[in-house]
Tab-separated table of C-alpha atoms and ligand atoms in Angstrom:
chain	number	residue	atom	x	y	z
A	672	MET	CA	31.395	-3.864	-21.882
A	673	ASN	CA	34.312	-3.120	-19.553
A	674	LEU	CA	35.873	0.262	-20.036
A	675	ILE	CA	38.927	2.109	-18.750
A	676	VAL	CA	38.916	5.909	-18.669
A	677	VAL	CA	42.351	7.473	-18.290
A	678	GLY	CA	43.891	10.915	-18.253
A	679	ALA	CA	45.953	11.483	-21.397
A	680	GLN	CA	47.873	14.573	-20.216
A	681	TRP	CA	49.183	15.614	-16.764
A	682	GLY	CA	45.940	14.987	-14.870
A	683	ASP	CA	42.995	17.348	-14.337
A	684	GLU	CA	41.692	16.595	-17.845
A	685	GLY	CA	38.095	16.608	-16.671
A	686	LYS	CA	37.888	12.856	-16.100
A	687	GLY	CA	35.319	13.306	-13.331
A	688	LYS	CA	32.840	14.852	-15.724
A	689	VAL	CA	33.501	12.284	-18.485
A	690	ILE	CA	33.183	9.391	-16.041
A	691	ASP	CA	29.995	10.862	-14.651
A	692	VAL	CA	28.513	10.887	-18.169
A	693	LEU	CA	29.816	7.412	-19.128
A	694	SER	CA	28.897	5.776	-15.833
A	695	GLU	CA	25.233	5.874	-16.779
A	696	ASP	CA	26.063	2.756	-18.821
A	697	ALA	CA	28.124	1.023	-16.103
A	698	ASP	CA	27.208	-0.997	-13.020
A	699	ILE	CA	30.465	-0.983	-11.071
A	700	LEU	CA	32.973	1.855	-10.925
A	701	ILE	CA	36.522	1.166	-9.885
A	702	ARG	CA	39.450	3.318	-8.787
A	703	TYR	CA	42.701	1.425	-9.304
A	704	GLN	CA	45.618	3.718	-8.392
A	705	GLY	CA	46.565	6.946	-6.672
A	706	GLY	CA	44.865	8.231	-3.576
A	707	HIS	CA	43.358	11.446	-2.299
A	708	ASN	CA	45.916	13.383	-4.324
A	709	ALA	CA	43.257	13.105	-7.056
A	710	GLY	CA	40.351	15.501	-7.301
A	711	HIS	CA	37.515	14.657	-9.669
A	712	THR	CA	34.867	17.349	-9.874
A	713	VAL	CA	31.314	16.539	-10.887
A	714	ILE	CA	28.510	19.085	-11.136
A	715	ALA	CA	25.112	17.433	-10.801
A	716	ASP	CA	21.792	19.222	-10.258
A	717	GLY	CA	23.669	22.518	-10.015
A	718	GLU	CA	25.778	21.301	-7.113
A	719	GLU	CA	29.497	20.631	-7.197
A	720	PHE	CA	30.923	17.438	-5.704
A	721	VAL	CA	34.649	16.755	-5.535
A	722	PHE	CA	35.676	13.102	-5.333
A	723	HIS	CA	39.143	12.224	-4.093
A	724	LEU	CA	39.074	8.493	-3.371
A	725	ILE	CA	35.611	7.228	-4.169
A	726	PRO	CA	34.867	6.546	-7.853
A	727	SER	CA	33.227	9.618	-9.341
A	728	GLY	CA	30.321	7.830	-11.003
A	729	LEU	CA	28.683	7.182	-7.646
A	730	LEU	CA	26.424	10.226	-7.790
A	731	HIS	CA	24.195	8.103	-10.007
A	732	PRO	CA	21.913	6.152	-7.711
A	733	GLY	CA	22.239	2.370	-7.737
A	734	LYS	CA	25.912	2.232	-8.744
A	735	VAL	CA	28.541	0.386	-6.743
A	736	GLY	CA	32.111	1.669	-6.400
A	737	LEU	CA	35.247	-0.319	-5.583
A	738	ILE	CA	38.469	1.206	-4.306
A	739	GLY	CA	40.954	-1.278	-5.708
A	740	ASN	CA	44.167	-2.703	-4.304
A	741	GLY	CA	46.341	-0.275	-6.303
A	742	VAL	CA	44.920	2.707	-4.410
A	743	VAL	CA	46.516	4.115	-1.255
A	744	ILE	CA	43.869	5.066	1.284
A	745	ASP	CA	43.889	7.753	3.921
A	746	PRO	CA	41.027	6.515	6.117
A	747	ALA	CA	40.222	9.991	7.470
A	748	ALA	CA	39.893	11.360	3.928
A	749	LEU	CA	37.796	8.390	2.842
A	750	LEU	CA	35.419	8.630	5.799
A	751	GLU	CA	35.017	12.369	5.215
A	752	GLU	CA	34.123	11.709	1.585
A	753	MET	CA	31.718	8.937	2.530
A	754	GLY	CA	30.005	11.353	4.897
A	755	ARG	CA	29.599	13.965	2.158
A	756	LEU	CA	28.198	11.369	-0.206
A	757	GLU	CA	25.758	10.127	2.426
A	758	ALA	CA	24.580	13.711	2.904
A	759	ARG	CA	23.755	13.708	-0.831
A	760	GLY	CA	21.397	10.782	-0.287
A	761	ILE	CA	23.680	7.994	-1.557
A	762	ASP	CA	23.425	4.693	0.304
A	763	VAL	CA	27.140	4.564	1.095
A	764	LYS	CA	26.877	1.351	3.095
A	765	ARG	CA	25.747	-0.476	-0.029
A	766	ALA	CA	27.645	1.535	-2.618
A	767	VAL	CA	31.240	1.747	-1.381
A	768	LYS	CA	33.504	-1.326	-1.369
A	769	ILE	CA	37.177	-1.306	-0.395
A	770	SER	CA	39.760	-3.882	-1.408
A	771	ASP	CA	41.461	-5.623	1.510
A	772	GLN	CA	44.744	-5.366	-0.432
A	773	ALA	CA	44.787	-1.552	-0.708
A	774	HIS	CA	47.523	0.112	1.329
A	775	VAL	CA	46.825	2.533	4.167
A	776	ILE	CA	48.271	6.032	4.509
A	777	PHE	CA	49.377	7.045	8.005
A	778	PRO	CA	50.307	10.502	9.317
A	779	TYR	CA	53.998	9.576	9.153
A	780	HIS	CA	53.657	9.198	5.378
A	781	LYS	CA	52.326	12.716	5.130
A	782	ARG	CA	55.073	14.093	7.366
A	783	LEU	CA	57.754	12.354	5.327
A	784	ASP	CA	56.201	13.586	2.072
A	785	LEU	CA	56.415	17.202	3.274
A	786	LEU	CA	59.900	16.781	4.762
A	787	GLU	CA	61.250	15.105	1.625
A	788	GLU	CA	59.824	17.893	-0.521
A	789	SER	CA	61.349	20.625	1.607
A	790	THR	CA	64.805	19.057	1.680
A	791	ARG	CA	65.038	17.512	-1.795
A	792	ALA	CA	67.362	19.222	-4.298
A	793	GLY	CA	64.760	19.225	-7.091
A	794	ARG	CA	61.200	19.650	-5.770
A	795	ILE	CA	58.471	17.593	-7.404
A	796	GLY	CA	55.629	19.723	-6.111
A	797	THR	CA	53.699	16.811	-4.590
A	798	THR	CA	50.247	17.271	-3.112
A	799	GLY	CA	51.754	16.571	0.328
A	800	ARG	CA	49.216	13.831	1.048
A	801	GLY	CA	51.713	11.071	1.841
A	802	ILE	CA	51.064	9.261	-1.424
A	803	GLY	CA	54.708	8.648	-2.432
A	804	PRO	CA	55.928	7.470	0.998
A	805	CYS	CA	52.979	5.060	1.249
A	806	TYR	CA	53.895	3.492	-2.114
A	807	VAL	CA	57.524	3.344	-0.908
A	808	ASP	CA	56.412	1.193	2.033
A	809	LYS	CA	54.336	-0.953	-0.305
A	810	ALA	CA	57.367	-1.637	-2.511
A	811	ALA	CA	59.574	-2.115	0.567
A	812	ARG	CA	57.054	-4.704	1.817
A	813	SER	CA	56.580	-2.968	5.135
A	814	GLY	CA	53.236	-1.353	4.271
A	815	ILE	CA	49.986	-1.938	6.128
A	816	ARG	CA	46.993	-2.952	4.052
A	817	ILE	CA	43.285	-2.486	4.708
A	818	GLY	CA	43.012	-6.197	5.553
A	819	ASP	CA	45.799	-5.764	8.126
A	820	LEU	CA	44.188	-2.648	9.557
A	821	CYS	CA	41.013	-4.605	10.233
A	822	GLY	CA	42.825	-7.712	11.514
A	823	ASP	CA	44.411	-8.892	14.767
A	824	GLY	CA	47.977	-8.340	13.627
A	825	PHE	CA	47.537	-4.583	13.243
A	826	PRO	CA	49.022	-3.432	16.612
A	827	GLU	CA	52.295	-5.279	15.991
A	828	LEU	CA	52.574	-4.094	12.376
A	829	LEU	CA	51.927	-0.520	13.435
A	830	ARG	CA	54.409	-0.759	16.321
A	831	ARG	CA	57.158	-1.837	13.904
A	832	ASN	CA	56.331	0.861	11.383
A	833	VAL	CA	56.111	3.673	13.929
A	834	ALA	CA	59.436	2.641	15.488
A	835	GLU	CA	61.106	2.658	12.081
A	836	LYS	CA	59.587	5.975	11.036
A	837	ASN	CA	60.528	7.586	14.350
A	838	ARG	CA	64.137	6.528	13.810
A	839	LEU	CA	63.996	8.116	10.355
A	840	LEU	CA	62.364	11.329	11.590
A	841	ARG	CA	64.982	11.747	14.309
A	842	ALA	CA	68.092	10.767	12.375
A	843	LEU	CA	67.376	12.438	9.045
A	844	TYR	CA	65.253	15.420	9.993
A	845	SER	CA	65.744	15.957	13.771
A	846	GLU	CA	61.967	15.812	14.100
A	847	PRO	CA	59.962	14.789	17.186
A	848	PRO	CA	58.616	11.214	17.230
A	849	MET	CA	55.038	10.116	16.623
A	850	SER	CA	52.980	8.407	19.312
A	851	TYR	CA	52.240	4.756	18.669
A	852	GLU	CA	49.392	4.681	21.212
A	853	GLU	CA	47.635	7.670	19.649
A	854	LEU	CA	47.909	6.246	16.160
A	855	LEU	CA	46.701	2.848	17.315
A	856	ALA	CA	43.594	4.304	18.945
A	857	GLN	CA	42.868	6.575	15.965
A	858	TYR	CA	43.267	3.861	13.330
A	859	ARG	CA	41.349	1.247	15.330
A	860	GLY	CA	38.460	3.689	15.243
A	861	TYR	CA	38.793	3.954	11.457
A	862	ALA	CA	39.020	0.171	11.108
A	863	LYS	CA	35.712	-0.297	12.895
A	864	ARG	CA	33.987	2.100	10.497
A	865	LEU	CA	35.624	0.783	7.330
A	866	ALA	CA	35.368	-2.958	8.053
A	867	PRO	CA	31.793	-3.378	6.736
A	868	HIS	CA	32.969	-2.097	3.330
A	869	VAL	CA	35.952	-4.415	2.922
A	870	VAL	CA	35.925	-7.057	0.167
A	871	HIS	CA	38.523	-9.083	-1.682
A	872	GLY	CA	38.753	-6.929	-4.819
A	873	PRO	CA	39.635	-9.523	-7.485
A	874	ARG	CA	36.942	-11.920	-6.269
A	875	PHE	CA	34.386	-9.133	-6.097
A	876	LEU	CA	35.099	-8.198	-9.722
A	877	ARG	CA	35.229	-11.807	-10.895
A	878	GLU	CA	31.765	-12.404	-9.474
A	879	ALA	CA	30.502	-9.150	-10.972
A	880	MET	CA	31.801	-10.168	-14.398
A	881	ALA	CA	30.195	-13.595	-14.055
A	882	GLN	CA	26.895	-11.757	-13.534
A	883	LYS	CA	27.575	-9.722	-16.705
A	884	LYS	CA	27.903	-6.467	-14.798
A	885	ARG	CA	29.570	-3.664	-16.743
A	886	LEU	CA	32.763	-2.296	-15.213
A	887	LEU	CA	34.183	1.190	-15.581
A	888	PHE	CA	37.742	1.735	-14.367
A	889	GLU	CA	38.550	5.315	-13.422
A	890	GLY	CA	42.159	6.327	-13.839
A	891	ALA	CA	43.404	9.145	-11.625
A	892	GLN	CA	46.104	11.683	-12.622
A	893	GLY	CA	47.277	11.172	-16.216
A	894	ALA	CA	49.702	9.289	-18.449
A	895	LEU	CA	52.364	11.993	-18.152
A	896	LEU	CA	52.265	11.579	-14.358
A	897	ASP	CA	52.574	7.779	-14.577
A	898	ILE	CA	55.513	6.426	-12.557
A	899	ASP	CA	56.929	4.678	-15.652
A	900	HIS	CA	55.544	6.490	-18.679
A	901	GLY	CA	55.364	10.035	-17.353
A	902	THR	CA	57.933	12.801	-17.197
A	903	TYR	CA	59.996	11.030	-14.509
A	904	PRO	CA	60.932	12.089	-11.832
A	905	TYR	CA	58.176	14.727	-11.980
A	906	VAL	CA	55.434	12.140	-11.689
A	907	THR	CA	53.187	10.540	-9.117
A	908	SER	CA	54.049	7.151	-7.585
A	909	SER	CA	51.486	4.917	-9.266
A	910	SER	CA	50.574	3.438	-12.664
A	911	ALA	CA	48.172	6.031	-13.999
A	912	THR	CA	47.956	4.375	-17.428
A	913	ALA	CA	45.466	1.729	-18.536
A	914	GLY	CA	47.763	-1.170	-17.618
A	915	GLY	CA	47.484	-0.038	-14.009
A	916	ALA	CA	43.829	-1.083	-14.018
A	917	CYS	CA	44.809	-4.752	-14.277
A	918	THR	CA	47.360	-4.769	-11.465
A	919	GLY	CA	45.507	-2.131	-9.439
A	920	ALA	CA	42.171	-3.933	-9.437
A	921	GLY	CA	43.119	-7.552	-10.031
A	922	ILE	CA	41.490	-8.115	-13.404
A	923	PRO	CA	43.059	-9.736	-16.462
A	924	PRO	CA	43.927	-7.558	-19.513
A	925	THR	CA	41.624	-9.773	-21.565
A	926	ALA	CA	38.652	-8.510	-19.539
A	927	ILE	CA	39.075	-4.987	-20.913
A	928	ASP	CA	37.002	-4.088	-23.963
A	929	ARG	CA	37.830	-0.427	-24.468
A	930	VAL	CA	40.093	2.364	-23.310
A	931	ILE	CA	39.111	6.010	-23.531
A	932	GLY	CA	41.672	8.759	-22.986
A	933	VAL	CA	40.568	12.151	-21.742
A	934	VAL	CA	42.252	15.337	-22.960
A	935	LYS	CA	41.541	18.963	-22.324
A	936	ALA	CA	41.308	21.126	-25.441
A	937	TYR	CA	44.505	22.736	-24.118
A	938	THR	CA	47.004	21.478	-21.517
A	939	THR	CA	47.557	22.012	-17.796
A	940	ARG	CA	49.984	20.737	-15.227
A	941	VAL	CA	50.292	21.195	-11.447
A	942	GLY	CA	53.615	20.940	-9.670
A	943	GLU	CA	57.101	21.005	-11.098
A	944	GLY	CA	58.469	19.439	-14.270
A	945	PRO	CA	58.851	20.084	-17.986
A	946	PHE	CA	55.912	21.559	-19.882
A	947	PRO	CA	56.929	22.534	-23.441
A	948	THR	CA	53.752	24.380	-24.440
A	949	GLU	CA	53.368	26.421	-21.238
A	950	PHE	CA	51.896	29.890	-21.856
A	951	SER	CA	53.612	33.153	-21.140
A	952	SER	CA	51.999	35.210	-18.392
A	953	GLU	CA	49.245	37.064	-20.345
A	954	LEU	CA	47.668	33.949	-21.888
A	955	MET	CA	48.305	32.006	-18.684
A	956	GLU	CA	46.117	34.369	-16.662
A	957	ARG	CA	43.422	34.473	-19.326
A	958	ILE	CA	43.040	30.684	-19.646
A	959	ARG	CA	43.531	30.015	-15.932
A	960	THR	CA	40.721	32.407	-15.074
A	961	LYS	CA	38.361	31.261	-17.814
A	962	GLY	CA	39.059	27.562	-17.201
A	963	LYS	CA	39.046	27.934	-13.389
A	964	GLU	CA	42.394	26.184	-13.414
A	965	PHE	CA	43.011	25.782	-9.717
A	966	GLY	CA	43.676	22.354	-8.178
A	967	ALA	CA	40.577	20.530	-6.907
A	968	THR	CA	42.699	18.972	-4.148
A	969	THR	CA	45.250	21.594	-3.143
A	970	GLY	CA	43.799	24.791	-4.661
A	971	ARG	CA	47.156	25.451	-6.343
A	972	PRO	CA	47.025	27.467	-9.584
A	973	ARG	CA	47.542	25.125	-12.525
A	974	ARG	CA	50.126	25.892	-15.181
A	975	CYS	CA	48.385	26.232	-18.555
A	976	GLY	CA	49.532	25.856	-22.169
A	977	TRP	CA	48.517	24.955	-25.705
A	978	PHE	CA	47.419	21.477	-26.689
A	979	ASP	CA	50.486	19.284	-27.003
A	980	ALA	CA	49.766	16.583	-29.581
A	981	VAL	CA	53.125	14.898	-28.919
A	982	VAL	CA	52.198	14.387	-25.281
A	983	ALA	CA	48.645	13.268	-26.077
A	984	ARG	CA	49.817	10.912	-28.827
A	985	HIS	CA	52.280	9.324	-26.388
A	986	ALA	CA	49.363	8.853	-23.960
A	987	VAL	CA	47.148	7.335	-26.671
A	988	ASP	CA	49.951	4.901	-27.533
A	989	VAL	CA	50.864	3.706	-24.030
A	990	ASN	CA	47.212	3.401	-23.020
A	991	GLY	CA	46.063	1.816	-26.271
A	992	CYS	CA	43.202	4.328	-26.403
A	993	ASP	CA	40.359	3.403	-28.750
A	994	ALA	CA	39.078	6.980	-28.642
A	995	VAL	CA	39.496	10.246	-26.775
A	996	ALA	CA	37.089	12.556	-24.975
A	997	VAL	CA	37.860	16.273	-25.345
A	998	THR	CA	36.894	18.537	-22.450
A	999	LYS	CA	36.750	22.285	-21.813
A	1000	LEU	CA	36.473	23.209	-25.476
A	1001	ASP	CA	34.500	26.303	-24.398
A	1002	VAL	CA	37.559	27.728	-22.614
A	1003	LEU	CA	39.063	28.438	-26.057
A	1004	ASP	CA	35.861	30.136	-27.329
A	1005	ASP	CA	37.297	33.662	-27.526
A	1006	MET	CA	40.767	32.862	-28.872
A	1007	GLU	CA	41.715	34.575	-32.134
A	1008	THR	CA	44.266	31.917	-33.042
A	1009	ILE	CA	44.842	28.498	-31.540
A	1010	GLN	CA	48.153	26.665	-31.548
A	1011	ILE	CA	48.772	22.943	-31.489
A	1012	CYS	CA	52.202	21.546	-30.713
A	1013	VAL	CA	53.043	18.919	-33.346
A	1014	GLY	CA	56.700	18.268	-32.508
A	1015	TYR	CA	59.674	19.532	-30.515
A	1016	ARG	CA	62.955	21.090	-31.485
A	1017	ASP	CA	66.168	20.699	-29.539
A	1018	GLY	CA	68.695	22.885	-31.373
A	1019	SER	CA	68.690	21.568	-34.933
A	1020	ARG	CA	67.162	18.224	-33.920
A	1021	THR	CA	63.426	17.519	-34.282
A	1022	LEU	CA	61.615	15.134	-31.955
A	1023	ASP	CA	58.212	13.594	-32.540
A	1024	ASP	CA	57.905	11.665	-29.249
A	1025	VAL	CA	58.202	12.512	-25.556
A	1026	PRO	CA	61.827	11.860	-24.555
A	1027	ALA	CA	62.489	9.842	-21.380
A	1028	ASP	CA	64.962	12.474	-20.197
A	1029	ALA	CA	63.135	15.265	-18.343
A	1030	ALA	CA	66.090	17.638	-18.782
A	1031	LEU	CA	65.918	17.190	-22.552
A	1032	LEU	CA	62.160	17.784	-22.580
A	1033	GLU	CA	62.716	20.915	-20.492
A	1034	ARG	CA	65.089	22.199	-23.186
A	1035	CYS	CA	62.792	21.349	-26.088
A	1036	ARG	CA	60.952	24.108	-27.921
A	1037	PRO	CA	57.528	23.317	-29.335
A	1038	VAL	CA	56.837	23.304	-33.064
A	1039	TYR	CA	53.403	24.828	-33.529
A	1040	GLU	CA	50.685	24.621	-36.103
A	1041	SER	CA	48.240	27.579	-36.032
A	1042	LEU	CA	44.510	27.318	-36.581
A	1043	PRO	CA	41.922	30.086	-36.581
A	1044	GLY	CA	39.779	30.358	-33.452
A	1045	TRP	CA	35.957	30.302	-33.664
A	1046	ARG	CA	35.239	33.309	-31.471
A	1047	SER	CA	31.742	32.226	-30.534
A	1048	GLU	CA	30.196	30.279	-27.693
A	1049	THR	CA	30.118	26.473	-27.768
A	1050	GLY	CA	28.399	25.890	-24.410
A	1051	GLU	CA	24.959	25.356	-25.928
A	1052	ALA	CA	25.988	22.861	-28.626
A	1053	SER	CA	24.411	19.446	-28.285
A	1054	GLY	CA	26.117	17.763	-31.235
A	1055	PHE	CA	29.254	17.994	-33.364
A	1056	ASP	CA	27.366	19.629	-36.249
A	1057	GLU	CA	26.239	22.455	-33.959
A	1058	LEU	CA	29.805	23.507	-33.238
A	1059	PRO	CA	31.269	26.455	-35.182
A	1060	ALA	CA	33.131	25.373	-38.336
A	1061	ALA	CA	36.515	26.434	-36.911
A	1062	ALA	CA	35.904	24.377	-33.752
A	1063	GLN	CA	35.038	21.361	-35.905
A	1064	ARG	CA	38.250	21.913	-37.860
A	1065	TYR	CA	40.267	22.089	-34.631
A	1066	LEU	CA	38.777	18.837	-33.336
A	1067	LYS	CA	39.265	17.083	-36.670
A	1068	ARG	CA	42.909	18.126	-36.611
A	1069	LEU	CA	43.313	16.699	-33.103
A	1070	GLU	CA	41.781	13.426	-34.276
A	1071	ALA	CA	44.204	13.260	-37.193
A	1072	LEU	CA	47.209	14.004	-34.978
A	1073	LEU	CA	46.187	11.475	-32.330
A	1074	GLY	CA	45.148	8.786	-34.789
A	1075	VAL	CA	41.939	7.912	-32.894
A	1076	PRO	CA	38.372	9.235	-33.050
A	1077	ILE	CA	36.858	11.687	-30.602
A	1078	CYS	CA	34.008	9.960	-28.763
A	1079	LEU	CA	32.780	12.705	-26.448
A	1080	ILE	CA	33.019	16.495	-26.295
A	1081	SER	CA	32.444	18.612	-23.224
A	1082	THR	CA	31.786	22.336	-23.542
A	1083	GLY	CA	31.085	23.364	-19.960
A	1084	SER	CA	31.039	22.145	-16.394
A	1085	LYS	CA	27.387	21.062	-16.241
A	1086	ARG	CA	26.320	17.470	-16.876
A	1087	GLU	CA	24.227	18.580	-19.867
A	1088	GLN	CA	27.181	20.342	-21.503
A	1089	ALA	CA	28.618	17.167	-23.024
A	1090	PHE	CA	27.641	15.070	-25.996
A	1091	LYS	CA	28.738	11.782	-27.456
A	1092	VAL	CA	30.107	11.712	-30.991
A	1093	GLY	CA	29.835	9.008	-33.650
A	1094	CYS	CA	28.922	5.467	-32.676
A	1095	TRP	CA	30.107	5.687	-29.047
B	1507	IMP	P1	51.873	13.253	-5.469
B	1507	IMP	O1	50.966	12.400	-6.274
B	1507	IMP	O2	51.189	13.993	-4.368
B	1507	IMP	O3	53.092	12.505	-5.011
B	1507	IMP	O4	52.438	14.399	-6.465
B	1507	IMP	C1	53.313	14.094	-7.541
B	1507	IMP	C2	53.007	14.983	-8.744
B	1507	IMP	O5	51.751	14.598	-9.284
B	1507	IMP	C3	52.894	16.476	-8.445
B	1507	IMP	O6	53.357	17.197	-9.569
B	1507	IMP	C4	51.401	16.692	-8.289
B	1507	IMP	O7	51.029	18.019	-8.559
B	1507	IMP	C5	50.892	15.747	-9.351
B	1507	IMP	N1	49.529	15.272	-9.097
B	1507	IMP	C6	49.134	14.331	-8.209
B	1507	IMP	N2	47.819	14.143	-8.272
B	1507	IMP	C7	47.361	14.963	-9.225
B	1507	IMP	C8	46.066	15.193	-9.799
B	1507	IMP	O8	45.058	14.582	-9.437
B	1507	IMP	N3	46.020	16.128	-10.778
B	1507	IMP	C9	47.112	16.786	-11.227
B	1507	IMP	N4	48.327	16.598	-10.750
B	1507	IMP	C10	48.454	15.689	-9.754
């Protein structure tokens, strides 16, 4: 069975943990979009591991991970992550494959990302990793791919790109130029180390499927950060929804058997942009502290709010989710009352879908439904029936609002604090 796991909110839904649990039943794990802006945290054997570029199921021995063509790769970040994984006893040489069609991030992308953020009228709050500018080059057809990096044409491609970026840095930002020679030497060093991992992604997956290997596609970020279906322009620059797996890995839609969306039992968002259910300061602090809601990549405090069923339903629809996994249920353990947003109000108008216009969403007020909290610990539960009755009621209500079953529940950061539900 080939499965896609996607974020169904604004990222940070706990996909790393869910993928870690589900990857027991997979052979090949694939990242298909985004870059090292992502941070997927897995806690295994009491130790925390944060993945940024490498698929997060790789802590299980014997798995193989592919970084697909839709990903943008910062070689320094990737090599650092490979080193950390090797230190954990994973045979990285065998386990990590990189698509020759994935685009490469260079230091000028990062500089432009930071400069654009500091001069733009409306900040997006990017991670500053050069992700957006790298995708700009991809769409402009001037980008450099992993295959280019490892090939003979690299010096000329780099020369052209550096010259163009230096013109931009000088003319738009009065910034000093970057050295072509330094970049060439640095990236040639990376190429030598990455070359043994490079494969042609679509062929690699086609052969794997012919051998009946099971594929698990790991979405990064979330549907509401998707370049098309998110709260544009406050989004990332890639297709974070399930469709992105096909273009970002080179597999046909017909090869996908199931899509699982991941939602937190509440909502968070990092960076700027509309967030209708955002808490006021007292609840914000309480949930942020209890949920350790600080970015795994940038350390930035995450904005927190109630579960927004309009947002999650939109994500279920655009992803075609067959089921959802609910994470961090335990963070709500001591709440007296829990709210779920079931619609929006803009003046006298009611909305039951996420509007395309970010300014309108910013104006919208949430319509809440209140449910009693359970005020007891859920961290020890190992099945749905062991959850407090009020927690069961909350989850059943989410299922009804989203129109799909819950397939997995996570009640803590450890691997053991998660259980599958129903037939999944
Ligand atoms: P970029 O992806 O660095 O360009 O950032 C664009 C927006 O996506 C910003 O609001 C970031 O905070 C957000 N973002 C990017 N990656 C993640 C992630 O992995 N989790 C949560 N938010 C993210």
